[in-house]
CSV table of C-alpha atoms in Angstrom, one decimal:
chain,number,residue,atom,x,y,z
A,1,MET,CA,0.0,0.0,0.0
A,2,ALA,CA,1.5,3.3,-1.1
A,3,LEU,CA,2.2,6.0,1.5
A,4,ASP,CA,-0.5,8.3,-0.1
A,5,ASP,CA,-3.1,5.5,0.3
A,6,LEU,CA,-2.5,4.9,4.0
A,7,PRO,CA,-4.7,6.3,6.8
A,8,ARG,CA,-3.2,9.4,8.4
A,9,LEU,CA,-2.8,7.3,11.5
A,10,LEU,CA,0.0,5.4,9.7
A,11,LEU,CA,1.9,8.4,8.4
A,12,PRO,CA,5.6,8.1,9.6
A,13,VAL,CA,6.4,10.3,12.6
A,14,ALA,CA,9.0,12.0,10.5
A,15,THR,CA,6.3,13.5,8.3
A,16,ARG,CA,4.5,14.8,11.4
A,17,ALA,CA,7.5,16.9,12.4
A,18,GLY,CA,8.3,14.3,15.1
A,19,ARG,CA,4.9,14.3,16.6
A,20,PRO,CA,3.5,10.8,17.1
A,21,ALA,CA,-0.2,10.1,16.5
A,22,VAL,CA,-2.4,10.3,19.6
A,23,VAL,CA,-4.5,7.1,19.8
A,24,ALA,CA,-7.3,7.0,22.3
A,25,HIS,CA,-7.4,3.5,23.9
A,26,ARG,CA,-11.0,2.3,23.9
A,27,GLY,CA,-11.9,5.9,23.5
A,28,SER,CA,-11.0,8.5,26.1
A,29,SER,CA,-11.3,5.8,28.7
A,30,SER,CA,-10.0,7.7,31.7
A,31,VAL,CA,-13.0,10.1,31.6
A,32,ALA,CA,-15.8,8.0,30.1
A,33,PRO,CA,-16.7,4.3,30.1
A,34,GLN,CA,-14.5,2.4,27.7
A,35,ASN,CA,-15.6,1.3,24.3
A,36,THR,CA,-18.8,3.4,24.4
A,37,LEU,CA,-20.0,6.2,22.1
A,38,ALA,CA,-19.4,8.6,25.0
A,39,ALA,CA,-15.8,7.7,25.2
A,40,PHE,CA,-15.4,7.9,21.4
A,41,GLU,CA,-17.0,11.4,21.3
A,42,SER,CA,-14.8,12.5,24.1
A,43,ALA,CA,-11.7,11.3,22.3
A,44,TRP,CA,-12.6,13.3,19.2
A,45,ARG,CA,-13.3,16.4,21.3
A,46,ALA,CA,-9.9,15.9,23.0
A,47,GLY,CA,-8.1,16.1,19.7
A,48,ALA,CA,-7.1,12.5,19.3
A,49,ASP,CA,-5.8,11.4,15.9
A,50,ALA,CA,-7.4,8.0,16.2
A,51,ILE,CA,-9.7,5.9,18.3
A,52,GLU,CA,-8.6,2.3,19.3
A,53,LEU,CA,-11.4,-0.1,19.9
A,54,ASP,CA,-12.2,-3.9,20.1
A,55,VAL,CA,-14.8,-5.9,18.3
A,56,HIS,CA,-16.5,-9.3,18.8
A,57,LEU,CA,-19.2,-11.2,17.0
A,58,THR,CA,-22.5,-11.8,18.8
A,59,ALA,CA,-24.5,-15.1,18.6
A,60,ASP,CA,-26.4,-13.6,15.7
A,61,ARG,CA,-23.2,-12.5,13.9
A,62,ARG,CA,-23.4,-8.8,14.5
A,63,VAL,CA,-20.2,-6.9,15.1
A,64,VAL,CA,-20.2,-5.2,18.5
A,65,VAL,CA,-17.6,-3.1,20.3
A,66,LEU,CA,-16.4,-4.6,23.6
A,67,HIS,CA,-13.0,-5.5,25.0
A,68,ASP,CA,-13.7,-8.7,27.0
A,69,ASP,CA,-15.0,-12.0,25.9
A,70,THR,CA,-17.7,-11.6,28.5
A,71,VAL,CA,-19.9,-8.6,29.4
A,72,ASP,CA,-19.5,-9.1,33.2
A,73,GLU,CA,-16.7,-6.5,33.8
A,74,THR,CA,-18.2,-3.5,31.9
A,75,THR,CA,-22.0,-3.9,32.0
A,76,ASP,CA,-24.7,-4.9,34.4
A,77,GLY,CA,-25.1,-8.3,32.6
A,78,THR,CA,-23.3,-11.6,32.6
A,79,GLY,CA,-22.3,-14.1,29.9
A,80,ARG,CA,-20.1,-14.5,26.9
A,81,VAL,CA,-20.5,-12.0,24.0
A,82,ALA,CA,-20.5,-15.0,21.5
A,83,ASP,CA,-23.5,-16.5,23.4
A,84,LEU,CA,-25.7,-13.3,23.4
A,85,THR,CA,-27.8,-11.8,20.7
A,86,LEU,CA,-27.5,-8.2,19.7
A,87,ASP,CA,-30.9,-7.5,21.3
A,88,ALA,CA,-29.7,-9.0,24.6
A,89,LEU,CA,-26.5,-6.9,24.5
A,90,ARG,CA,-28.3,-3.7,23.7
A,91,GLY,CA,-30.4,-4.2,26.8
A,92,LEU,CA,-27.4,-3.9,29.1
A,93,ASP,CA,-26.1,-0.8,30.8
A,94,ALA,CA,-22.5,-0.2,29.8
A,95,GLY,CA,-22.0,3.1,31.6
A,96,ALA,CA,-23.3,3.0,35.2
A,97,SER,CA,-20.5,0.9,36.6
A,98,PHE,CA,-18.1,3.7,35.5
A,99,SER,CA,-20.1,6.6,36.8
A,100,ARG,CA,-23.8,7.3,37.5
A,101,ALA,CA,-23.4,10.2,35.0
A,102,TYR,CA,-23.0,7.6,32.2
A,103,ALA,CA,-25.9,5.4,33.2
A,104,GLY,CA,-27.7,4.3,30.0
A,105,GLN,CA,-24.7,4.0,27.8
A,106,ARG,CA,-25.1,0.9,25.6
A,107,VAL,CA,-22.7,-1.5,24.0
A,108,PRO,CA,-22.4,0.0,20.6
A,109,THR,CA,-22.4,-1.9,17.3
A,110,PHE,CA,-19.5,-1.4,15.0
A,111,GLU,CA,-22.0,0.3,12.7
A,112,ASP,CA,-22.8,2.8,15.4
A,113,VAL,CA,-19.1,3.7,15.6
A,114,THR,CA,-18.4,4.0,11.9
A,115,ARG,CA,-21.4,6.3,11.6
A,116,LEU,CA,-20.1,8.5,14.4
A,117,VAL,CA,-16.6,8.6,12.9
A,118,ALA,CA,-17.9,9.3,9.4
A,119,GLU,CA,-19.6,12.5,10.8
A,120,ARG,CA,-16.5,13.7,12.6
A,121,PRO,CA,-13.5,14.6,10.4
A,122,GLY,CA,-9.9,14.4,11.4
A,123,ILE,CA,-10.0,11.1,13.4
A,124,ASP,CA,-9.2,7.5,12.3
A,125,LEU,CA,-10.0,4.1,13.7
A,126,LEU,CA,-7.7,1.4,14.9
A,127,VAL,CA,-9.8,-1.7,15.2
A,128,GLU,CA,-8.7,-4.8,17.0
A,129,LEU,CA,-10.5,-8.1,16.2
A,130,LYS,CA,-10.4,-10.2,19.3
A,131,GLY,CA,-9.5,-13.8,19.0
A,132,ILE,CA,-9.6,-16.0,15.9
A,133,TRP,CA,-11.7,-14.8,12.9
A,134,SER,CA,-12.3,-16.5,9.6
A,135,ALA,CA,-12.2,-14.6,6.3
A,136,ASP,CA,-16.1,-14.7,6.2
A,137,ASP,CA,-16.3,-13.2,9.7
A,138,ALA,CA,-13.7,-10.5,8.8
A,139,ARG,CA,-15.7,-9.5,5.8
A,140,LEU,CA,-18.5,-8.4,8.3
A,141,VAL,CA,-16.0,-5.8,9.7
A,142,ALA,CA,-14.9,-4.7,6.2
A,143,LYS,CA,-18.5,-4.4,5.1
A,144,GLU,CA,-19.3,-1.8,7.8
A,145,VAL,CA,-16.1,0.1,7.1
A,146,ASP,CA,-16.9,0.3,3.4
A,147,ALA,CA,-20.6,1.2,3.9
A,148,ALA,CA,-19.5,4.2,6.0
A,149,GLY,CA,-16.9,5.2,3.4
A,150,LEU,CA,-14.0,4.9,5.9
A,151,ALA,CA,-11.6,2.5,4.1
A,152,GLY,CA,-9.0,5.3,4.0
A,153,ARG,CA,-9.4,6.1,7.7
A,154,VAL,CA,-9.3,2.6,9.3
A,155,VAL,CA,-6.5,0.2,10.4
A,156,VAL,CA,-7.5,-3.3,11.3
A,157,GLN,CA,-5.3,-5.4,13.6
A,158,SER,CA,-5.1,-8.5,15.8
A,159,PHE,CA,-2.7,-10.4,18.1
A,160,TRP,CA,-3.4,-13.5,16.1
A,161,PRO,CA,-1.6,-14.0,12.8
A,162,PRO,CA,-4.5,-16.2,11.4
A,163,THR,CA,-6.9,-13.4,12.0
A,164,VAL,CA,-4.6,-10.9,10.3
A,165,ALA,CA,-4.3,-13.4,7.4
A,166,ALA,CA,-8.1,-13.6,7.3
A,167,LEU,CA,-8.2,-9.8,7.0
A,168,ARG,CA,-5.6,-9.8,4.3
A,169,ASP,CA,-7.7,-12.3,2.3
A,170,ALA,CA,-11.1,-10.8,3.0
A,171,ALA,CA,-10.3,-7.1,2.8
A,172,PRO,CA,-6.9,-6.5,1.2
A,173,HIS,CA,-7.8,-2.8,0.7
A,174,LEU,CA,-7.7,-2.1,4.4
A,175,ALA,CA,-4.5,-1.3,6.1
A,176,ARG,CA,-3.5,-4.0,8.7
A,177,GLY,CA,-1.4,-4.2,11.8
A,178,LEU,CA,0.0,-7.0,14.0
A,179,LEU,CA,-0.3,-6.5,17.8
A,180,LEU,CA,2.7,-7.7,19.9
A,181,ALA,CA,2.8,-8.5,23.6
A,182,LEU,CA,5.2,-11.4,23.9
A,183,ARG,CA,9.0,-11.1,23.3
A,184,PRO,CA,9.7,-12.5,19.9
A,185,ASP,CA,12.0,-15.5,19.6
A,186,SER,CA,13.7,-13.6,16.8
A,187,THR,CA,13.2,-10.1,15.5
A,188,ASP,CA,14.2,-11.5,12.0
A,189,GLU,CA,11.4,-14.0,12.3
A,190,LEU,CA,9.0,-11.3,13.5
A,191,VAL,CA,9.8,-9.1,10.5
A,192,GLN,CA,9.3,-12.0,8.2
A,193,VAL,CA,5.9,-12.8,9.7
A,194,CYS,CA,4.9,-9.1,9.2
A,195,ALA,CA,6.0,-9.3,5.6
A,196,ASP,CA,4.1,-12.5,5.0
A,197,LEU,CA,0.9,-10.9,6.5
A,198,GLY,CA,1.4,-7.7,4.5
A,199,VAL,CA,1.0,-5.5,7.5
A,200,ALA,CA,1.8,-1.8,7.5
A,201,ALA,CA,2.3,-1.7,11.3
A,202,CYS,CA,3.6,-3.8,14.2
A,203,ASN,CA,2.3,-2.5,17.4
A,204,PRO,CA,4.1,-3.6,20.6
A,205,GLU,CA,3.1,-3.3,24.3
A,206,LEU,CA,5.0,-0.6,26.1
A,207,ALA,CA,6.6,-3.1,28.5
A,208,LEU,CA,8.1,-5.1,25.6
A,209,LEU,CA,10.3,-2.1,24.7
A,210,ARG,CA,12.1,-2.4,28.0
A,211,ARG,CA,13.1,-6.0,27.1
A,212,GLU,CA,13.7,-5.2,23.4
A,213,PRO,CA,15.2,-1.7,23.4
A,214,ASP,CA,16.1,-1.9,19.7
A,215,LEU,CA,12.7,-3.1,18.5
A,216,VAL,CA,11.4,0.2,17.2
A,217,ASP,CA,14.5,0.7,15.1
A,218,VAL,CA,14.2,-2.9,13.8
A,219,LEU,CA,10.6,-2.4,12.8
A,220,HIS,CA,11.3,1.0,11.2
A,221,ASP,CA,14.2,-0.5,9.2
A,222,ALA,CA,11.7,-3.0,7.9
A,223,GLY,CA,9.4,-0.2,6.7
A,224,LEU,CA,6.8,-0.8,9.4
A,225,ARG,CA,5.0,1.8,11.5
A,226,VAL,CA,5.1,1.4,15.3
A,227,LEU,CA,2.1,2.3,17.5
A,228,VAL,CA,2.9,1.5,21.1
A,229,TRP,CA,0.3,0.6,23.8
A,230,THR,CA,-0.6,1.7,26.5
A,231,ALA,CA,1.2,4.7,27.8
A,232,ASP,CA,-0.4,7.0,30.3
A,233,GLU,CA,2.4,8.9,32.0
A,234,PRO,CA,4.6,11.8,30.9
A,235,GLY,CA,7.7,9.9,31.6
A,236,GLU,CA,6.5,7.1,29.3
A,237,TRP,CA,5.5,9.6,26.6
A,238,LEU,CA,9.0,11.3,26.7
A,239,ASP,CA,10.7,7.9,26.3
A,240,LEU,CA,8.5,7.0,23.3
A,241,LEU,CA,9.0,10.4,21.8
A,242,ARG,CA,12.8,9.9,22.0
A,243,ARG,CA,12.4,6.4,20.4
A,244,GLY,CA,10.6,8.0,17.5
A,245,VAL,CA,7.5,5.9,17.6
A,246,ASP,CA,4.8,6.7,15.1
A,247,GLY,CA,1.9,6.6,17.5
A,248,VAL,CA,1.1,6.3,21.2
A,249,VAL,CA,-2.0,4.5,22.4
A,250,THR,CA,-3.2,6.0,25.7
A,251,ASP,CA,-6.2,6.1,28.1
A,252,ARG,CA,-5.5,9.9,28.4
A,253,PRO,CA,-5.6,11.3,24.9
A,254,ASP,CA,-6.6,14.8,26.2
A,255,ARG,CA,-3.5,15.0,28.4
A,256,LEU,CA,-1.2,13.5,25.8
A,257,ALA,CA,-2.4,15.9,23.1
A,258,GLY,CA,-1.8,18.8,25.5
A,259,TRP,CA,1.6,17.5,26.5
A,260,LEU,CA,2.7,17.2,22.9
A,261,ASP,CA,1.4,20.7,22.2
A,262,GLY,CA,3.6,22.0,25.0
A,263,ARG,CA,6.7,20.2,23.8
A,264,LEU,CA,6.3,20.4,20.0
A,265,GLY,CA,3.6,23.0,19.3
A,266,THR,CA,0.1,22.4,18.0
A,267,PRO,CA,-0.2,20.0,15.0
A,268,ASP,CA,-0.6,22.7,12.4
A,269,ALA,CA,1.8,25.2,13.9
A,270,PRO,CA,5.6,25.5,13.1
A,271,LEU,CA,7.9,24.1,15.8
A,272,ALA,CA,9.4,26.6,18.2
A,273,GLY,CA,13.1,27.4,17.4
C-alpha cells in the first residue's frame, strides 16, 4: 500500500515533524466508560488522531464493540458475548459501573461507531479483532467500514496471525497491523511474519520495549509503523518520543495531546526554534 493510500494514523512520525499520533485507547477511557460512544465522542473532542477499539461477534453474527470475551466487567449483565444476541447486549447498561453520570450508555455496534466517525472529520479508527476470525467473519467488519466510506481512515489489527491473514484475504484494501505482547523469539522472524501478512504496522506493548530496546528501530528499518500501547504517564511519553514511535495508544488522549502541544507545538503550527 503506497504512502499516499495509508490512513493518516499510519503516516511516519518524520512526516509529522516528530509528533506521534495520539490514539485513544478504547476511546477517552480515563474520563468515560471504555468502548462506548461517549468515550469515542470525548476522544474526538480531545483532539485524538485516532480511536482504538475492540470488536467481537454476537451469537447472531453482529459486530459489536467490547473488549472482554464476557460482558461481566463493563456492563450490568453476565455471559459471553458470543452467546448473546445483539438485542440482549443492547439491553445492558455499559456506563453506570463507570459513573452514574453515564448510566444508560449501551454496548455499541461497530456500525454505530463507523457512523459516528464518518460524521467527525480528522479522526481515524484502529480496530482490534479479538481472537480468531475467519475470512467470512472478517468481511463483516470490512462491510461496515466500506458502507461508511471509511476505508481510508481505518487500520484493522489483531494479536493472532491467522486473524490478520483472514483480514488480508477478506479485505486487502484495508491497512493492517499486528499486535505484539510477547517477546519474539527472533526479530528477524517477526519481520518475516509481518512481511508474509502484508501488515503496515507492528504494534508492541510498552513493557516489551524495555526488554527489546532496539525493537522500534528494527521495525522501522523493515518499513513498518510502530504504534505503542498503552502509555499514560509523561515519563513514558517522553521515552516514546525519543524512540521515534509513530503513535502512542493512551487512556488519556486529552493529556497526551496537550503534553505534545507543550513540547512540540500544535499539530498545524511550526515548531518553536
